[in-house]
Amino acid sequence: MRLKIRGKRRLQGVVEISGSKNSAVAILPAAILADDPVTIRNIPDINDVRTLIFILQEIGYCVNYSNNVLNIKQIANINYDIRSQEVKKLRGSYYFMGALLGKLRKIKTCSSGGCNLGNRPINYHLDGFQKFGVSISEFDDELWMKAKRLEGTRIDLEFPSVGATINLMLAAVKAKGVTQINNAAIEPEVIEVGNFLCSMGAKIQGLGTTSLIIIGVKRLSGTDYTIGFDRIEAGTYIILGTLAKGRGITVKNIDPSKLTTLLDLLQGIGCNLTVGESEITVFPAETLRNFSIITKPYPGFPTDLGQLITVLMFLIEGESSLKETIFSNRFSHVRELQKMGASITTVDDTLYVSGPCELKPATLVAHDLRCAASLILAATLCRGITFIDNIDVLLRGYENPVQKLKNLGLSIDIIP
Ligand code: EPU
């Protein structure tokens, strides 16, 4: 599928932010740990969620999903063999490892998919599972894991990996005894999954700190849980607001305290923002100062916003730069932006923009989710029509992006 966008900077209006993708893709697999039905609200309607629903149905669950509310109930013996093409479609499918180990102490799976952001090993997940007493056999891209029982343990993560922290937490809540995870990730999505598990009766202490203590329980009950906002979707529309020249873009249904690093950066370079309790309005600004930013684990500048903030650099006089420290291949947008005539280069893990840059329309390819979003932002800046191919990657992670952008006044259409 391709997107057709007629560039326009006079954008304005209100955009409501959806539930968090990265919380949802962990909470759906985590729901199988409950022994009763579970209701989850504010689940974004994105393709990654649709894929996880398919996997849940395949393994023995009845799932009803409408109006962003999902009800899930076990209706058959659980099939712990999830080797399938669906698993390969997204990264988050690897949370079935922790969830099925916690539930049944076994799983057969294959390597998960997701955006190609360079080498994405799962050694911290697997080393951690082994510490619980899980034996792991690897054949080609298959993983077979089983344990007689999960024993609480101490895990010192080499890096505060979001995925490993969540996966190990999923196993730990049903392990025997106490598990300690040190150097744990403190991203809001980790806290959210922890809160979801606690709402089912899990015992987790230290959420939001780098040391988690988890006391295993025998049984987890059902729950009715509402997922919080997607901070990366919010950041995407806030950055769009800094590019627009209309009467302001208001980003609603958010918690600005989870966006501090982005907001500090934008205010520091001269952007015109009004920050409320649960919304932010971005107004056009006169002159912005060039900046250098480094991606870091939370609360640092999120790697997921790096490709998006690049587009703001095109409006600013002087050299701006972005150093990416989390993933080895997060600059897939650079060659596409060069096709638009942008003055952008990379040296090792850093990209440099020499601004201001006048962008011209081109036919582009979206290589990954955030690349797609950054190309849309760039397309708003140039006069004329930009085409973006492979736009399916965008629909994996943004809810209703075309309608949300149309509501702000952008001429944007999907061409099948
Ligand atoms: N890493 C390892 N070994 C592991 C796990 C991670 O070497 O066992 C490395 C990774 O290769 C990477 C770094 O550690 O270099 C960080 O990886 P992390 O595990 O923290 O990331 P993730 O769980 O794979 C999640 C989000 C990403 C987001 C990162 C960082 C999901 C499904 N994905 O990935 O989201 O960028 O955390 O915040 O939750 C996106 O939404 O566009 C996206 C890529």
Tab-separated table of C-alpha atoms and ligand atoms in Angstrom:
chain	number	residue	atom	x	y	z
A	1	MET	CA	0.000	0.000	0.000
A	2	ARG	CA	1.105	3.557	-0.678
A	3	LEU	CA	0.298	6.945	0.834
A	4	LYS	CA	-0.303	10.056	-1.208
A	5	ILE	CA	0.255	13.316	0.641
A	6	ARG	CA	-0.095	16.861	-0.627
A	7	GLY	CA	2.294	18.943	1.483
A	8	LYS	CA	0.698	21.593	3.662
A	9	ARG	CA	1.890	23.406	6.755
A	10	ARG	CA	-1.354	25.093	7.685
A	11	LEU	CA	-2.461	22.236	9.928
A	12	GLN	CA	-4.495	22.728	13.085
A	13	GLY	CA	-7.018	21.114	15.372
A	14	VAL	CA	-7.227	18.381	17.969
A	15	VAL	CA	-5.876	14.855	17.953
A	16	GLU	CA	-6.814	12.231	20.545
A	17	ILE	CA	-3.997	9.888	21.437
A	18	SER	CA	-4.691	6.147	21.509
A	19	GLY	CA	-3.625	3.470	23.978
A	20	SER	CA	0.034	2.498	24.069
A	21	LYS	CA	1.159	0.016	21.420
A	22	ASN	CA	4.130	-1.229	23.403
A	23	SER	CA	2.015	-1.766	26.528
A	24	ALA	CA	-0.730	-3.501	24.548
A	25	VAL	CA	1.594	-5.936	22.781
A	26	ALA	CA	2.854	-7.138	26.174
A	27	ILE	CA	-0.456	-7.048	28.043
A	28	LEU	CA	-2.299	-9.234	25.516
A	29	PRO	CA	0.062	-12.207	25.969
A	30	ALA	CA	0.251	-11.446	29.725
A	31	ALA	CA	-3.532	-11.857	29.971
A	32	ILE	CA	-3.209	-15.637	29.584
A	33	LEU	CA	-1.596	-15.757	33.026
A	34	ALA	CA	-5.028	-15.113	34.546
A	35	ASP	CA	-7.208	-18.049	35.525
A	36	ASP	CA	-10.411	-16.061	34.867
A	37	PRO	CA	-11.659	-13.878	31.997
A	38	VAL	CA	-9.894	-10.558	31.488
A	39	THR	CA	-11.116	-7.232	30.079
A	40	ILE	CA	-8.617	-4.728	28.693
A	41	ARG	CA	-9.696	-1.229	27.614
A	42	ASN	CA	-8.122	1.412	25.396
A	43	ILE	CA	-6.372	-1.203	23.249
A	44	PRO	CA	-5.258	0.550	20.037
A	45	ASP	CA	-6.722	-0.885	16.835
A	46	ILE	CA	-3.431	-1.540	15.061
A	47	ASN	CA	-2.219	-4.471	13.013
A	48	ASP	CA	0.150	-5.725	15.745
A	49	VAL	CA	-2.836	-6.074	18.080
A	50	ARG	CA	-4.857	-7.895	15.370
A	51	THR	CA	-1.958	-10.343	14.941
A	52	LEU	CA	-1.775	-11.038	18.685
A	53	ILE	CA	-5.538	-11.626	18.806
A	54	PHE	CA	-5.127	-14.199	16.032
A	55	ILE	CA	-2.403	-15.996	18.017
A	56	LEU	CA	-4.546	-15.952	21.187
A	57	GLN	CA	-7.455	-17.504	19.259
A	58	GLU	CA	-5.140	-20.149	17.786
A	59	ILE	CA	-3.932	-21.248	21.210
A	60	GLY	CA	-7.367	-21.699	22.802
A	61	TYR	CA	-8.842	-18.318	23.752
A	62	CYS	CA	-12.083	-16.646	22.789
A	63	VAL	CA	-11.330	-12.978	22.129
A	64	ASN	CA	-13.948	-10.287	21.551
A	65	TYR	CA	-12.581	-6.968	20.396
A	66	SER	CA	-14.607	-3.906	19.546
A	67	ASN	CA	-14.453	-0.169	20.302
A	68	ASN	CA	-10.948	-0.638	21.713
A	69	VAL	CA	-12.207	-3.025	24.423
A	70	LEU	CA	-10.975	-6.580	24.461
A	71	ASN	CA	-12.462	-9.491	26.402
A	72	ILE	CA	-10.462	-12.686	26.612
A	73	LYS	CA	-11.502	-16.049	28.001
A	74	GLN	CA	-9.936	-19.502	27.805
A	75	ILE	CA	-12.234	-21.956	25.964
A	76	ALA	CA	-9.955	-24.919	25.239
A	77	ASN	CA	-6.777	-26.569	26.478
A	78	ILE	CA	-3.955	-24.152	25.739
A	79	ASN	CA	-1.801	-25.024	22.759
A	80	TYR	CA	1.749	-24.151	23.771
A	81	ASP	CA	3.102	-24.675	20.237
A	82	ILE	CA	2.883	-21.196	18.707
A	83	ARG	CA	5.299	-21.679	15.793
A	84	SER	CA	3.579	-19.732	13.001
A	85	GLN	CA	3.913	-16.964	10.441
A	86	GLU	CA	1.954	-14.689	12.785
A	87	VAL	CA	4.657	-14.910	15.467
A	88	LYS	CA	7.174	-13.700	12.883
A	89	LYS	CA	5.102	-10.596	12.115
A	90	LEU	CA	5.890	-8.663	15.284
A	91	ARG	CA	8.418	-8.314	18.027
A	92	GLY	CA	5.868	-8.389	20.838
A	93	SER	CA	4.969	-12.030	20.097
A	94	TYR	CA	8.018	-12.963	22.161
A	95	TYR	CA	6.035	-12.076	25.297
A	96	PHE	CA	4.269	-15.418	24.855
A	97	MET	CA	7.557	-16.931	26.089
A	98	GLY	CA	7.328	-15.449	29.579
A	99	ALA	CA	3.540	-15.820	29.656
A	100	LEU	CA	3.419	-19.492	28.552
A	101	LEU	CA	6.361	-20.411	30.781
A	102	GLY	CA	4.529	-18.800	33.697
A	103	LYS	CA	1.270	-20.512	32.800
A	104	LEU	CA	2.298	-23.985	31.573
A	105	ARG	CA	6.078	-24.115	32.051
A	106	LYS	CA	6.568	-24.867	28.357
A	107	ILE	CA	6.476	-23.301	24.902
A	108	LYS	CA	7.498	-24.104	21.344
A	109	THR	CA	8.003	-20.966	19.321
A	110	CYS	CA	10.007	-19.402	16.513
A	111	SER	CA	11.912	-16.166	16.194
A	112	SER	CA	9.709	-13.080	16.425
A	113	GLY	CA	9.628	-10.314	13.824
A	114	GLY	CA	9.278	-6.562	14.171
A	115	CYS	CA	11.080	-3.614	12.654
A	116	ASN	CA	14.522	-4.218	11.262
A	117	LEU	CA	16.506	-1.956	13.553
A	118	GLY	CA	19.754	-3.943	13.279
A	119	ASN	CA	20.741	-7.002	15.265
A	120	ARG	CA	18.047	-7.588	17.926
A	121	PRO	CA	19.191	-10.581	20.005
A	122	ILE	CA	17.132	-11.977	22.903
A	123	ASN	CA	20.028	-13.370	24.929
A	124	TYR	CA	18.994	-11.461	28.095
A	125	HIS	CA	15.525	-13.047	27.906
A	126	LEU	CA	16.905	-16.553	27.395
A	127	ASP	CA	19.672	-16.258	30.031
A	128	GLY	CA	17.027	-15.071	32.493
A	129	PHE	CA	14.620	-17.931	31.702
A	130	GLN	CA	17.450	-20.410	32.265
A	131	LYS	CA	18.011	-18.939	35.726
A	132	PHE	CA	14.426	-19.888	36.609
A	133	GLY	CA	15.351	-23.493	35.689
A	134	VAL	CA	14.046	-23.489	32.097
A	135	SER	CA	15.876	-25.726	29.634
A	136	ILE	CA	16.069	-24.299	26.131
A	137	SER	CA	16.712	-26.091	22.823
A	138	GLU	CA	17.345	-24.019	19.707
A	139	PHE	CA	16.941	-25.435	16.173
A	140	ASP	CA	17.332	-23.075	13.211
A	141	ASP	CA	14.854	-20.349	14.114
A	142	GLU	CA	12.853	-22.470	16.576
A	143	LEU	CA	12.980	-22.364	20.365
A	144	TRP	CA	11.637	-25.139	22.588
A	145	MET	CA	11.556	-24.362	26.289
A	146	LYS	CA	10.369	-26.292	29.289
A	147	ALA	CA	10.810	-26.508	33.043
A	148	LYS	CA	9.545	-28.812	35.807
A	149	ARG	CA	8.884	-25.700	37.818
A	150	LEU	CA	10.050	-22.104	37.797
A	151	GLU	CA	12.241	-21.253	40.788
A	152	GLY	CA	12.557	-17.646	41.919
A	153	THR	CA	16.014	-16.302	41.191
A	154	ARG	CA	18.220	-13.219	40.961
A	155	ILE	CA	18.821	-11.721	37.519
A	156	ASP	CA	21.291	-8.902	36.856
A	157	LEU	CA	20.514	-7.528	33.407
A	158	GLU	CA	23.536	-6.374	31.420
A	159	PHE	CA	21.386	-3.585	29.874
A	160	PRO	CA	17.965	-2.312	31.035
A	161	SER	CA	16.156	-4.032	28.160
A	162	VAL	CA	12.441	-3.251	27.983
A	163	GLY	CA	11.565	-6.605	26.413
A	164	ALA	CA	13.718	-8.705	28.760
A	165	THR	CA	12.445	-6.936	31.887
A	166	ILE	CA	8.825	-7.559	30.855
A	167	ASN	CA	9.361	-11.152	29.702
A	168	LEU	CA	11.183	-12.090	32.911
A	169	MET	CA	8.531	-10.371	35.015
A	170	LEU	CA	5.865	-12.503	33.250
A	171	ALA	CA	7.657	-15.691	34.230
A	172	ALA	CA	8.518	-14.470	37.744
A	173	VAL	CA	4.956	-13.712	38.849
A	174	LYS	CA	4.150	-17.446	38.724
A	175	ALA	CA	7.579	-18.750	39.873
A	176	LYS	CA	8.072	-20.377	43.255
A	177	GLY	CA	9.588	-17.919	45.728
A	178	VAL	CA	11.180	-14.548	45.213
A	179	THR	CA	12.775	-13.153	42.043
A	180	GLN	CA	14.937	-10.064	41.953
A	181	ILE	CA	15.581	-8.300	38.631
A	182	ASN	CA	18.393	-5.747	38.821
A	183	ASN	CA	19.176	-3.074	36.226
A	184	ALA	CA	15.529	-3.391	35.162
A	185	ALA	CA	14.071	-1.064	32.531
A	186	ILE	CA	11.913	1.769	33.929
A	187	GLU	CA	10.007	2.698	30.757
A	188	PRO	CA	6.331	3.562	31.445
A	189	GLU	CA	5.339	0.436	29.452
A	190	VAL	CA	7.230	-1.783	31.927
A	191	ILE	CA	5.404	-0.130	34.828
A	192	GLU	CA	2.122	-0.546	32.979
A	193	VAL	CA	2.594	-4.283	32.436
A	194	GLY	CA	3.574	-4.588	36.112
A	195	ASN	CA	0.435	-2.713	37.179
A	196	PHE	CA	-1.673	-4.944	34.947
A	197	LEU	CA	-0.177	-8.067	36.571
A	198	CYS	CA	-0.681	-6.582	40.057
A	199	SER	CA	-4.348	-5.944	39.193
A	200	MET	CA	-4.621	-9.738	38.704
A	201	GLY	CA	-3.024	-10.390	42.109
A	202	ALA	CA	0.682	-10.520	41.249
A	203	LYS	CA	3.120	-9.281	43.896
A	204	ILE	CA	5.658	-6.915	42.364
A	205	GLN	CA	7.617	-4.326	44.324
A	206	GLY	CA	9.823	-1.574	42.939
A	207	LEU	CA	8.020	-0.840	39.668
A	208	GLY	CA	9.559	2.285	38.164
A	209	THR	CA	12.902	1.609	39.862
A	210	THR	CA	15.817	-0.384	38.504
A	211	SER	CA	15.352	-3.186	41.038
A	212	LEU	CA	12.222	-5.313	40.965
A	213	ILE	CA	11.250	-7.801	43.666
A	214	ILE	CA	8.613	-10.278	42.566
A	215	ILE	CA	7.022	-12.754	44.933
A	216	GLY	CA	5.555	-15.621	42.936
A	217	VAL	CA	1.894	-16.540	43.449
A	218	LYS	CA	0.017	-19.751	42.597
A	219	ARG	CA	-3.002	-18.127	40.984
A	220	LEU	CA	-3.820	-14.918	39.151
A	221	SER	CA	-7.410	-13.726	38.874
A	222	GLY	CA	-9.241	-11.898	36.100
A	223	THR	CA	-9.137	-8.124	35.860
A	224	ASP	CA	-10.616	-5.099	34.127
A	225	TYR	CA	-7.711	-2.860	33.155
A	226	THR	CA	-7.368	0.328	31.085
A	227	ILE	CA	-4.150	0.907	29.132
A	228	GLY	CA	-2.510	4.335	29.292
A	229	PHE	CA	-1.701	6.609	26.349
A	230	ASP	CA	0.912	5.943	23.687
A	231	ARG	CA	3.744	8.362	24.459
A	232	ILE	CA	5.389	7.823	21.059
A	233	GLU	CA	2.179	8.520	19.144
A	234	ALA	CA	1.766	11.637	21.322
A	235	GLY	CA	5.362	12.668	20.554
A	236	THR	CA	4.712	12.180	16.846
A	237	TYR	CA	1.786	14.629	16.805
A	238	ILE	CA	3.587	17.078	19.110
A	239	ILE	CA	6.505	17.171	16.668
A	240	LEU	CA	4.021	17.610	13.815
A	241	GLY	CA	2.710	20.595	15.789
A	242	THR	CA	6.182	22.170	15.808
A	243	LEU	CA	6.253	21.971	11.983
A	244	ALA	CA	2.729	23.317	11.411
A	245	LYS	CA	1.817	26.935	10.827
A	246	GLY	CA	-1.896	26.899	11.654
A	247	ARG	CA	-3.755	27.984	14.790
A	248	GLY	CA	-2.184	25.236	16.919
A	249	ILE	CA	-2.378	21.452	17.275
A	250	THR	CA	-3.772	20.111	20.553
A	251	VAL	CA	-2.694	16.613	21.562
A	252	LYS	CA	-5.248	15.155	23.988
A	253	ASN	CA	-5.625	12.239	26.431
A	254	ILE	CA	-2.003	12.239	27.547
A	255	ASP	CA	0.093	12.574	30.681
A	256	PRO	CA	2.737	15.236	29.936
A	257	SER	CA	4.921	14.019	32.836
A	258	LYS	CA	5.843	10.991	30.689
A	259	LEU	CA	7.111	13.250	27.889
A	260	THR	CA	9.438	15.455	29.919
A	261	THR	CA	12.607	14.968	27.877
A	262	LEU	CA	10.846	15.786	24.607
A	263	LEU	CA	9.048	18.798	26.091
A	264	ASP	CA	12.253	20.134	27.708
A	265	LEU	CA	14.036	19.878	24.369
A	266	LEU	CA	11.252	21.621	22.445
A	267	GLN	CA	10.836	24.405	24.993
A	268	GLY	CA	14.617	24.801	25.204
A	269	ILE	CA	14.954	25.478	21.467
A	270	GLY	CA	12.092	27.983	21.412
A	271	CYS	CA	8.954	25.979	20.531
A	272	ASN	CA	5.689	27.472	21.668
A	273	LEU	CA	3.841	24.931	23.847
A	274	THR	CA	1.036	25.137	26.384
A	275	VAL	CA	1.135	22.182	28.717
A	276	GLY	CA	-2.067	21.235	30.554
A	277	GLU	CA	-2.962	18.341	32.880
A	278	SER	CA	-3.835	15.928	30.111
A	279	GLU	CA	-3.172	17.819	26.878
A	280	ILE	CA	-0.546	19.888	25.127
A	281	THR	CA	-1.097	22.535	22.469
A	282	VAL	CA	1.729	23.396	20.087
A	283	PHE	CA	1.577	26.813	18.413
A	284	PRO	CA	3.806	28.074	15.607
A	285	ALA	CA	7.067	29.635	16.838
A	286	GLU	CA	9.219	32.379	15.319
A	287	THR	CA	12.843	31.247	15.421
A	288	LEU	CA	14.111	27.904	16.691
A	289	ARG	CA	17.655	27.127	17.862
A	290	ASN	CA	19.640	24.208	16.445
A	291	PHE	CA	20.204	21.272	18.805
A	292	SER	CA	22.046	18.004	19.455
A	293	ILE	CA	20.283	15.086	21.066
A	294	ILE	CA	21.254	11.575	22.193
A	295	THR	CA	18.760	8.712	22.519
A	296	LYS	CA	18.834	6.900	25.863
A	297	PRO	CA	16.690	4.540	27.936
A	298	TYR	CA	13.814	6.235	29.793
A	299	PRO	CA	13.723	8.965	31.061
A	300	GLY	CA	16.236	9.894	28.338
A	301	PHE	CA	15.221	10.913	24.830
A	302	PRO	CA	13.364	7.893	23.333
A	303	THR	CA	14.935	6.088	20.397
A	304	ASP	CA	11.413	5.796	18.947
A	305	LEU	CA	11.242	9.588	18.482
A	306	GLY	CA	14.679	9.986	16.901
A	307	GLN	CA	13.514	9.614	13.304
A	308	LEU	CA	10.642	12.038	13.960
A	309	ILE	CA	12.652	14.806	15.604
A	310	THR	CA	15.019	14.682	12.610
A	311	VAL	CA	12.328	16.410	10.521
A	312	LEU	CA	12.226	19.435	12.846
A	313	MET	CA	15.950	19.946	12.160
A	314	PHE	CA	15.076	20.878	8.549
A	315	LEU	CA	13.418	24.115	9.716
A	316	ILE	CA	16.322	25.315	11.825
A	317	GLU	CA	19.360	27.306	10.785
A	318	GLY	CA	22.741	25.672	11.512
A	319	GLU	CA	23.823	22.113	12.232
A	320	SER	CA	21.658	19.819	14.372
A	321	SER	CA	22.504	16.234	15.249
A	322	LEU	CA	21.040	13.019	16.656
A	323	LYS	CA	23.144	10.265	18.211
A	324	GLU	CA	21.380	6.872	18.411
A	325	THR	CA	22.617	4.653	21.233
A	326	ILE	CA	19.941	1.936	21.505
A	327	PHE	CA	19.678	0.271	18.068
A	328	SER	CA	22.348	-0.151	15.370
A	329	ASN	CA	20.054	0.499	12.375
A	330	ARG	CA	17.691	3.320	13.214
A	331	PHE	CA	18.544	5.654	10.342
A	332	SER	CA	16.566	4.024	7.533
A	333	HIS	CA	14.799	7.370	7.010
A	334	VAL	CA	18.026	9.147	6.036
A	335	ARG	CA	18.295	7.822	2.473
A	336	GLU	CA	14.630	8.625	1.887
A	337	LEU	CA	15.019	12.182	3.183
A	338	GLN	CA	18.037	12.580	0.907
A	339	LYS	CA	15.698	11.770	-2.020
A	340	MET	CA	13.730	14.870	-0.956
A	341	GLY	CA	16.882	16.946	-1.234
A	342	ALA	CA	17.549	17.210	2.502
A	343	SER	CA	21.054	18.046	3.609
A	344	ILE	CA	21.437	15.077	5.956
A	345	THR	CA	24.401	12.754	6.489
A	346	THR	CA	25.430	10.060	8.948
A	347	VAL	CA	28.741	9.297	10.575
A	348	ASP	CA	28.652	6.053	12.574
A	349	ASP	CA	25.804	6.334	15.101
A	350	THR	CA	25.126	10.040	14.551
A	351	LEU	CA	23.164	11.898	11.923
A	352	TYR	CA	23.747	15.534	11.042
A	353	VAL	CA	21.399	17.996	9.376
A	354	SER	CA	22.587	21.264	7.977
A	355	GLY	CA	19.545	23.501	8.048
A	356	PRO	CA	17.376	25.004	6.953
A	357	CYS	CA	16.507	22.594	4.132
A	358	GLU	CA	13.873	23.051	1.471
A	359	LEU	CA	12.328	19.616	0.827
A	360	LYS	CA	10.954	18.619	-2.545
A	361	PRO	CA	8.334	15.930	-3.207
A	362	ALA	CA	9.569	12.449	-4.114
A	363	THR	CA	8.489	8.829	-4.131
A	364	LEU	CA	9.721	7.286	-0.884
A	365	VAL	CA	9.802	3.899	0.845
A	366	ALA	CA	8.876	3.414	4.508
A	367	HIS	CA	11.385	0.908	5.875
A	368	ASP	CA	10.014	0.632	9.404
A	369	LEU	CA	7.272	2.009	11.640
A	370	ARG	CA	8.923	5.219	12.852
A	371	CYS	CA	10.573	5.751	9.461
A	372	ALA	CA	7.072	5.815	7.964
A	373	ALA	CA	5.883	8.412	10.473
A	374	SER	CA	8.953	10.597	9.918
A	375	LEU	CA	8.424	10.557	6.135
A	376	ILE	CA	4.828	11.710	6.619
A	377	LEU	CA	6.060	14.633	8.727
A	378	ALA	CA	8.615	15.479	6.037
A	379	ALA	CA	5.933	15.303	3.332
A	380	THR	CA	3.896	17.982	5.137
A	381	LEU	CA	6.822	20.385	4.710
A	382	CYS	CA	7.138	20.321	0.940
A	383	ARG	CA	5.002	21.815	-1.792
A	384	GLY	CA	3.537	19.171	-4.089
A	385	ILE	CA	2.712	15.505	-3.797
A	386	THR	CA	4.822	12.925	-1.987
A	387	PHE	CA	4.200	9.182	-2.338
A	388	ILE	CA	5.268	6.779	0.426
A	389	ASP	CA	5.352	3.070	-0.421
A	390	ASN	CA	5.224	0.080	1.973
A	391	ILE	CA	2.940	1.994	4.301
A	392	ASP	CA	1.689	-1.232	5.922
A	393	VAL	CA	4.523	-0.786	8.423
A	394	LEU	CA	2.814	2.371	9.706
A	395	LEU	CA	-0.483	0.587	10.297
A	396	ARG	CA	1.245	-1.960	12.511
A	397	GLY	CA	1.685	0.670	15.193
A	398	TYR	CA	-0.393	3.842	14.684
A	399	GLU	CA	-4.158	3.784	15.165
A	400	ASN	CA	-6.134	5.484	12.423
A	401	PRO	CA	-3.280	7.764	11.285
A	402	VAL	CA	-4.877	8.808	7.999
A	403	GLN	CA	-8.130	9.999	9.588
A	404	LYS	CA	-6.295	11.713	12.449
A	405	LEU	CA	-4.117	13.617	9.958
A	406	LYS	CA	-7.086	14.468	7.722
A	407	ASN	CA	-8.822	15.923	10.793
A	408	LEU	CA	-5.843	18.267	11.198
A	409	GLY	CA	-6.316	19.440	7.616
A	410	LEU	CA	-3.779	17.317	5.729
A	411	SER	CA	-4.606	15.971	2.295
A	412	ILE	CA	-3.564	12.329	2.746
A	413	ASP	CA	-4.928	9.142	1.190
A	414	ILE	CA	-4.088	5.456	1.167
A	415	ILE	CA	-3.800	3.952	-2.297
A	416	PRO	CA	-4.243	0.167	-2.114
B	1	EPU	N1	19.226	-6.310	23.579
B	1	EPU	C1	20.149	-7.334	23.608
B	1	EPU	N2	19.751	-8.541	24.096
B	1	EPU	C2	18.490	-8.757	24.561
B	1	EPU	C3	17.556	-7.702	24.521
B	1	EPU	C4	17.949	-6.475	24.023
B	1	EPU	O1	21.305	-7.176	23.201
B	1	EPU	O2	18.204	-9.882	25.005
B	1	EPU	C5	19.635	-4.997	23.044
B	1	EPU	C6	18.869	-4.661	21.763
B	1	EPU	O3	19.453	-5.255	20.641
B	1	EPU	C7	18.924	-3.153	21.735
B	1	EPU	C8	18.865	-2.790	23.225
B	1	EPU	O4	19.247	-3.968	23.940
B	1	EPU	O5	20.152	-2.740	21.197
B	1	EPU	C9	17.515	-2.317	23.695
B	1	EPU	O6	16.523	-3.286	23.445
B	1	EPU	P1	15.180	-3.436	24.313
B	1	EPU	O7	15.079	-4.852	24.700
B	1	EPU	O8	15.141	-2.394	25.376
B	1	EPU	O9	14.095	-3.080	23.225
B	1	EPU	P2	12.908	-3.996	22.738
B	1	EPU	O10	12.216	-4.581	23.908
B	1	EPU	O11	13.354	-4.876	21.634
B	1	EPU	C10	11.111	-2.095	22.936
B	1	EPU	C11	10.093	-1.512	22.013
B	1	EPU	C12	10.793	-0.651	20.963
B	1	EPU	C13	11.593	0.436	21.680
B	1	EPU	C14	12.578	-0.207	22.678
B	1	EPU	C15	13.350	0.808	23.498
B	1	EPU	C16	8.352	-3.185	21.940
B	1	EPU	C17	7.652	-4.251	21.177
B	1	EPU	N3	9.374	-2.587	21.324
B	1	EPU	O12	11.960	-2.893	22.103
B	1	EPU	O13	9.755	-0.047	20.199
B	1	EPU	O14	12.321	1.165	20.734
B	1	EPU	O15	11.841	-1.065	23.590
B	1	EPU	O16	12.482	1.637	24.199
B	1	EPU	O17	7.988	-2.863	23.058
B	1	EPU	C18	8.871	0.970	18.259
B	1	EPU	O18	7.803	1.084	18.876
B	1	EPU	O19	9.096	1.547	17.169
B	1	EPU	C19	9.924	0.142	18.846
B	1	EPU	C20	10.936	-0.321	18.131
